[in-house]
Amino acid sequence: MTTVAVAGAGSWGTTAAVMLSGRSSVGLWVRRSSLAATIASTRRNPTYTGDLDIPIAIAVHDDGQVAFAGAELVILAVPSHGLRLTLRELSPSIGADAIVVSLVKGLEQGSHLRMSQVINQEVPGRRVVVLTGPNLVQEIIAGLPAASVSVSADADAAVVVQRLFASDSMRVYTNGDVIGAEIAGSLKNVVAIAVGMGDGLGVGDNAKAALITRGLAELTRLGVALGASAGTFSGLAGIGDLVATCSSRLSRNRAFGRRLAMGLTPAEVQAETAMVAEGVRTSSAAVALASTVGVEMPIASVVADVIAGRLSATEATDRLMKRAVGDERHGFAG
Amino acid sequence: MTTVAVAGAGSWGTTAAVMLSGRSSVGLWVRRSSLAATIASTRRNPTYTGDLDIPIAIAVHDDGQVAFAGAELVILAVPSHGLRLTLRELSPSIGADAIVVSLVKGLEQGSHLRMSQVINQEVPGRRVVVLTGPNLVQEIIAGLPAASVSVSADADAAVVVQRLFASDSMRVYTNGDVIGAEIAGSLKNVVAIAVGMGDGLGVGDNAKAALITRGLAELTRLGVALGASAGTFSGLAGIGDLVATCSSRLSRNRAFGRRLAMGLTPAEVQAETAMVAEGVRTSSAAVALASTVGVEMPIASVVADVIAGRLSATEATDRLMKRAVGDERHGFAG
């Protein structure tokens, strides 16, 4: 049995721990002692995973040093803005041979780094795997079928993670394009906020499809400029994740956009929920990152303007619709 | 003013006539005399376009020879299975310099020809333009924004059609890849039937996104094998139209799949509605066409099996889900 430690008891972290339990020896690190105690005694994490059973075989720790000591596989499932400090705290406990798996989709504010870059800085020398794809976690909890991609520059590590997560209901593919997977995984959340705003304002399915088309072109352009393979964006990690996030009512980022369309401010929407809509922070980081490689990001720029309070959702949607259906410069019609 | 004749008073034909009226001199050919009389007197076509006003400037004809004589632009908006006979009937009235615009999305049964190929056979020598994209017609009738692509081997003809259809709410791009546009436009209906079945059986948004990803790969493979540009499939005519058709409740083909999932036979679903779900006929033609170029069509094959009564919707969805999330051979994950 592989020894696995999961950092983060949000919905994805808790679910990942449950998915691997039985097949691996799993420890779940829960920073808040009170939550750790609740999970350990009730075997539920109601805020994040509802009535999902958390098997007693999963060891629940509030001490990261204990949770991570000796883990062959370290799964990171914290919000993107907390990743660096989490790693700094845990790095002494992460073995030199451990495989580090990132479930985190976002870009670091300020540095505009992808999550695997943050991992490489804070725990250098470890093999890093990004697990991504159309994986709305509520559906995975419900046992519905899904597909995912295990992405790593180290092909062996990608296969280890593939085998670990694969099940009857979860098929896992491998891919070597970490840049593409992380850019797609981060930016799709930004597009989903834009689609959510359009949805809330009733723009219709034709316009939303045009926006998704343009969104895929925007994130492909950025990825390719940063060294990614365009093919990644045509696969599950690209269009697959983008379509799931933009069309599902379960998507936090789309829901965030819909709430903005109802007239709430970004701060008001954020205050409503314990969950993190990663696209909120990623939008401005993506614009800044894109400017370093000279790529225009019309959708991300508009979303960043809304998050910063410079545009209302209505103004933003007007602008996005005009661009989505009206700007031929980028030739995205093919 | 350009003189335009529209063949077919279904939802798209009627709507196109209304869109162009005022800017062009428009005649609408309605084969059924009784429907022609109703439209001419009530200025409504309730079965297909509800309470959309049909301006009195639109001349309504039940005689095709009269409707088409002298038209500079001929718009074809009949079901794919009726196109060849319609053209045969009208060809003497279609001028040698007329631009022929196809709004028809399908493949001819038996011959497996694309619609522009049928047009070239029946009215040879005319410039042909395909108008396609995410254009759910009920939304266009409602005045919601949309984008479309005017596709022709003749760049001038594509621009004529672009200018004719462009409006504040409809932006029109141009593209020269007729094969790609027609393969994408036909096959997306087949994928939508598959997604509709999955939707009716509650497979979830993760699995539907995986199916759409695989569907895009399937229709790109076929298109490229037939000489299309892969880029067309990443644009509005490809992913744009596919996403709109697969995600909208307004899509006839998705609705067809959902009804199959409720246990109705294909014949029963077909009997329910006056509208044509083009994916029904296209599925088997696509499989036959693909076999001529050695391309596997797992989704189209399963849909064709359901239409032919060889598989139930439940069996089909099981198979599609296993393939969508479980078959690594095609490497569609990127």
PDB file of C-alpha atoms in Angstrom, chain A residues 52-173:
ATOM      1  CA  LEU A  52     -19.949  11.613   2.247  1.00  0.00           C
ATOM      2  CA  ASP A  53     -18.633   8.918   4.597  1.00  0.00           C
ATOM      3  CA  ILE A  54     -15.017   9.404   5.595  1.00  0.00           C
ATOM      4  CA  PRO A  55     -13.732   5.898   6.400  1.00  0.00           C
ATOM      5  CA  ILE A  56     -12.138   5.334   9.785  1.00  0.00           C
ATOM      6  CA  ALA A  57      -9.069   4.008   7.955  1.00  0.00           C
ATOM      7  CA  ILE A  58      -8.265   7.625   7.061  1.00  0.00           C
ATOM      8  CA  ALA A  59      -6.059   9.094   9.781  1.00  0.00           C
ATOM      9  CA  VAL A  60      -7.039  12.689  10.525  1.00  0.00           C
ATOM     10  CA  HIS A  61      -4.233  14.970  11.689  1.00  0.00           C
ATOM     11  CA  ASP A  62      -4.120  18.600  12.702  1.00  0.00           C
ATOM     12  CA  ASP A  63      -0.321  18.437  12.821  1.00  0.00           C
ATOM     13  CA  GLY A  64       1.134  18.646   9.314  1.00  0.00           C
ATOM     14  CA  GLN A  65       4.542  17.349  10.382  1.00  0.00           C
ATOM     15  CA  VAL A  66       2.932  14.151  11.623  1.00  0.00           C
ATOM     16  CA  ALA A  67       0.616  13.812   8.651  1.00  0.00           C
ATOM     17  CA  PHE A  68       3.357  14.157   6.074  1.00  0.00           C
ATOM     18  CA  ALA A  69       6.215  12.255   7.674  1.00  0.00           C
ATOM     19  CA  GLY A  70       6.991   9.196   5.560  1.00  0.00           C
ATOM     20  CA  ALA A  71       4.342   9.849   2.889  1.00  0.00           C
ATOM     21  CA  GLU A  72       5.333   8.487  -0.522  1.00  0.00           C
ATOM     22  CA  LEU A  73       2.691  10.613  -2.151  1.00  0.00           C
ATOM     23  CA  VAL A  74       1.756  14.097  -1.017  1.00  0.00           C
ATOM     24  CA  ILE A  75      -1.507  15.495  -2.391  1.00  0.00           C
ATOM     25  CA  LEU A  76      -1.943  19.243  -2.242  1.00  0.00           C
ATOM     26  CA  ALA A  77      -5.558  20.412  -2.162  1.00  0.00           C
ATOM     27  CA  VAL A  78      -5.417  23.835  -0.576  1.00  0.00           C
ATOM     28  CA  PRO A  79      -6.564  27.107  -2.179  1.00  0.00           C
ATOM     29  CA  SER A  80      -3.922  28.551  -4.511  1.00  0.00           C
ATOM     30  CA  HIS A  81      -3.286  31.564  -2.289  1.00  0.00           C
ATOM     31  CA  GLY A  82      -2.395  29.310   0.626  1.00  0.00           C
ATOM     32  CA  LEU A  83      -0.146  26.891  -1.219  1.00  0.00           C
ATOM     33  CA  ARG A  84       3.227  28.561  -0.694  1.00  0.00           C
ATOM     34  CA  LEU A  85       2.853  28.983   3.061  1.00  0.00           C
ATOM     35  CA  THR A  86       1.499  25.468   3.418  1.00  0.00           C
ATOM     36  CA  LEU A  87       4.526  24.092   1.582  1.00  0.00           C
ATOM     37  CA  ARG A  88       6.916  26.212   3.638  1.00  0.00           C
ATOM     38  CA  GLU A  89       5.385  24.786   6.789  1.00  0.00           C
ATOM     39  CA  LEU A  90       5.438  21.208   5.542  1.00  0.00           C
ATOM     40  CA  SER A  91       8.627  21.052   3.520  1.00  0.00           C
ATOM     41  CA  PRO A  92      10.753  19.513   6.286  1.00  0.00           C
ATOM     42  CA  SER A  93       8.294  16.614   6.399  1.00  0.00           C
ATOM     43  CA  ILE A  94       8.094  15.973   2.660  1.00  0.00           C
ATOM     44  CA  GLY A  95      10.565  13.236   1.743  1.00  0.00           C
ATOM     45  CA  ALA A  96      13.090  13.753  -1.042  1.00  0.00           C
ATOM     46  CA  ASP A  97      11.591  10.829  -2.982  1.00  0.00           C
ATOM     47  CA  ALA A  98       7.959  11.781  -2.431  1.00  0.00           C
ATOM     48  CA  ILE A  99       5.760  12.478  -5.442  1.00  0.00           C
ATOM     49  CA  VAL A 100       3.931  15.771  -4.979  1.00  0.00           C
ATOM     50  CA  VAL A 101       0.464  15.859  -6.583  1.00  0.00           C
ATOM     51  CA  SER A 102      -1.221  19.205  -7.167  1.00  0.00           C
ATOM     52  CA  LEU A 103      -5.009  19.440  -7.288  1.00  0.00           C
ATOM     53  CA  VAL A 104      -4.705  23.227  -7.086  1.00  0.00           C
ATOM     54  CA  LYS A 105      -5.941  25.319 -10.018  1.00  0.00           C
ATOM     55  CA  GLY A 106      -4.753  28.891  -9.972  1.00  0.00           C
ATOM     56  CA  LEU A 107      -1.877  31.310 -10.417  1.00  0.00           C
ATOM     57  CA  GLU A 108      -0.033  32.924  -7.534  1.00  0.00           C
ATOM     58  CA  GLN A 109      -0.798  36.591  -7.163  1.00  0.00           C
ATOM     59  CA  GLY A 110       2.206  38.877  -7.436  1.00  0.00           C
ATOM     60  CA  SER A 111       4.554  36.265  -8.875  1.00  0.00           C
ATOM     61  CA  HIS A 112       1.990  34.944 -11.457  1.00  0.00           C
ATOM     62  CA  LEU A 113       3.575  31.539 -10.972  1.00  0.00           C
ATOM     63  CA  ARG A 114       1.816  28.297 -11.772  1.00  0.00           C
ATOM     64  CA  MET A 115       1.300  26.000  -8.799  1.00  0.00           C
ATOM     65  CA  SER A 116       3.953  23.489  -9.911  1.00  0.00           C
ATOM     66  CA  GLN A 117       6.439  26.361 -10.052  1.00  0.00           C
ATOM     67  CA  VAL A 118       5.579  27.325  -6.490  1.00  0.00           C
ATOM     68  CA  ILE A 119       6.031  23.678  -5.489  1.00  0.00           C
ATOM     69  CA  ASN A 120       9.405  23.541  -7.241  1.00  0.00           C
ATOM     70  CA  GLN A 121      10.536  26.619  -5.344  1.00  0.00           C
ATOM     71  CA  GLU A 122       9.372  25.511  -1.923  1.00  0.00           C
ATOM     72  CA  VAL A 123      10.133  21.772  -2.089  1.00  0.00           C
ATOM     73  CA  PRO A 124      12.770  21.577  -4.827  1.00  0.00           C
ATOM     74  CA  GLY A 125      13.767  18.321  -6.479  1.00  0.00           C
ATOM     75  CA  ARG A 126      10.516  16.451  -5.953  1.00  0.00           C
ATOM     76  CA  ARG A 127       8.623  14.881  -8.839  1.00  0.00           C
ATOM     77  CA  VAL A 128       5.456  16.921  -9.380  1.00  0.00           C
ATOM     78  CA  VAL A 129       2.206  15.662 -10.915  1.00  0.00           C
ATOM     79  CA  VAL A 130      -0.804  17.814 -11.802  1.00  0.00           C
ATOM     80  CA  LEU A 131      -4.164  16.046 -11.698  1.00  0.00           C
ATOM     81  CA  THR A 132      -6.738  17.920 -13.767  1.00  0.00           C
ATOM     82  CA  GLY A 133      -9.724  17.571 -16.097  1.00  0.00           C
ATOM     83  CA  PRO A 134     -13.515  17.902 -15.930  1.00  0.00           C
ATOM     84  CA  ASN A 135     -13.828  16.897 -12.278  1.00  0.00           C
ATOM     85  CA  LEU A 136     -16.744  18.650 -10.620  1.00  0.00           C
ATOM     86  CA  VAL A 137     -16.255  17.181  -7.191  1.00  0.00           C
ATOM     87  CA  GLN A 138     -19.917  16.917  -6.211  1.00  0.00           C
ATOM     88  CA  GLU A 139     -20.398  14.491  -9.096  1.00  0.00           C
ATOM     89  CA  ILE A 140     -17.361  12.455  -8.093  1.00  0.00           C
ATOM     90  CA  ILE A 141     -18.780  12.246  -4.569  1.00  0.00           C
ATOM     91  CA  ALA A 142     -22.059  11.042  -6.090  1.00  0.00           C
ATOM     92  CA  GLY A 143     -20.203   8.235  -7.879  1.00  0.00           C
ATOM     93  CA  LEU A 144     -20.915   9.570 -11.374  1.00  0.00           C
ATOM     94  CA  PRO A 145     -18.383   8.710 -14.096  1.00  0.00           C
ATOM     95  CA  ALA A 146     -15.552  11.123 -14.826  1.00  0.00           C
ATOM     96  CA  ALA A 147     -12.231  11.275 -16.604  1.00  0.00           C
ATOM     97  CA  SER A 148      -9.074  12.983 -15.456  1.00  0.00           C
ATOM     98  CA  VAL A 149      -5.517  13.596 -16.651  1.00  0.00           C
ATOM     99  CA  SER A 150      -2.345  12.895 -14.693  1.00  0.00           C
ATOM    100  CA  VAL A 151       0.252  15.338 -15.998  1.00  0.00           C
ATOM    101  CA  SER A 152       3.956  15.335 -15.262  1.00  0.00           C
ATOM    102  CA  ALA A 153       7.332  15.910 -16.858  1.00  0.00           C
ATOM    103  CA  ASP A 154       8.222  12.608 -15.134  1.00  0.00           C
ATOM    104  CA  ALA A 155       6.306   9.940 -17.064  1.00  0.00           C
ATOM    105  CA  ASP A 156       6.750   7.319 -14.334  1.00  0.00           C
ATOM    106  CA  ALA A 157       5.309   9.623 -11.697  1.00  0.00           C
ATOM    107  CA  ALA A 158       2.332  10.362 -13.958  1.00  0.00           C
ATOM    108  CA  VAL A 159       1.661   6.624 -14.220  1.00  0.00           C
ATOM    109  CA  VAL A 160       1.894   6.160 -10.435  1.00  0.00           C
ATOM    110  CA  VAL A 161      -0.801   8.800  -9.943  1.00  0.00           C
ATOM    111  CA  GLN A 162      -2.861   7.424 -12.835  1.00  0.00           C
ATOM    112  CA  ARG A 163      -2.946   3.969 -11.227  1.00  0.00           C
ATOM    113  CA  LEU A 164      -3.685   5.384  -7.804  1.00  0.00           C
ATOM    114  CA  PHE A 165      -6.742   7.405  -8.857  1.00  0.00           C
ATOM    115  CA  ALA A 166      -8.140   5.095 -11.554  1.00  0.00           C
ATOM    116  CA  SER A 167     -11.365   3.286 -10.668  1.00  0.00           C
ATOM    117  CA  ASP A 168     -14.509   1.978 -12.338  1.00  0.00           C
ATOM    118  CA  SER A 169     -15.973   5.448 -12.338  1.00  0.00           C
ATOM    119  CA  MET A 170     -12.771   7.483 -12.776  1.00  0.00           C
ATOM    120  CA  ARG A 171     -10.563   6.918 -15.795  1.00  0.00           C
ATOM    121  CA  VAL A 172      -7.204   8.626 -15.732  1.00  0.00           C
ATOM    122  CA  TYR A 173      -5.066   9.470 -18.760  1.00  0.00           C
TER     123      TYR A 173
END
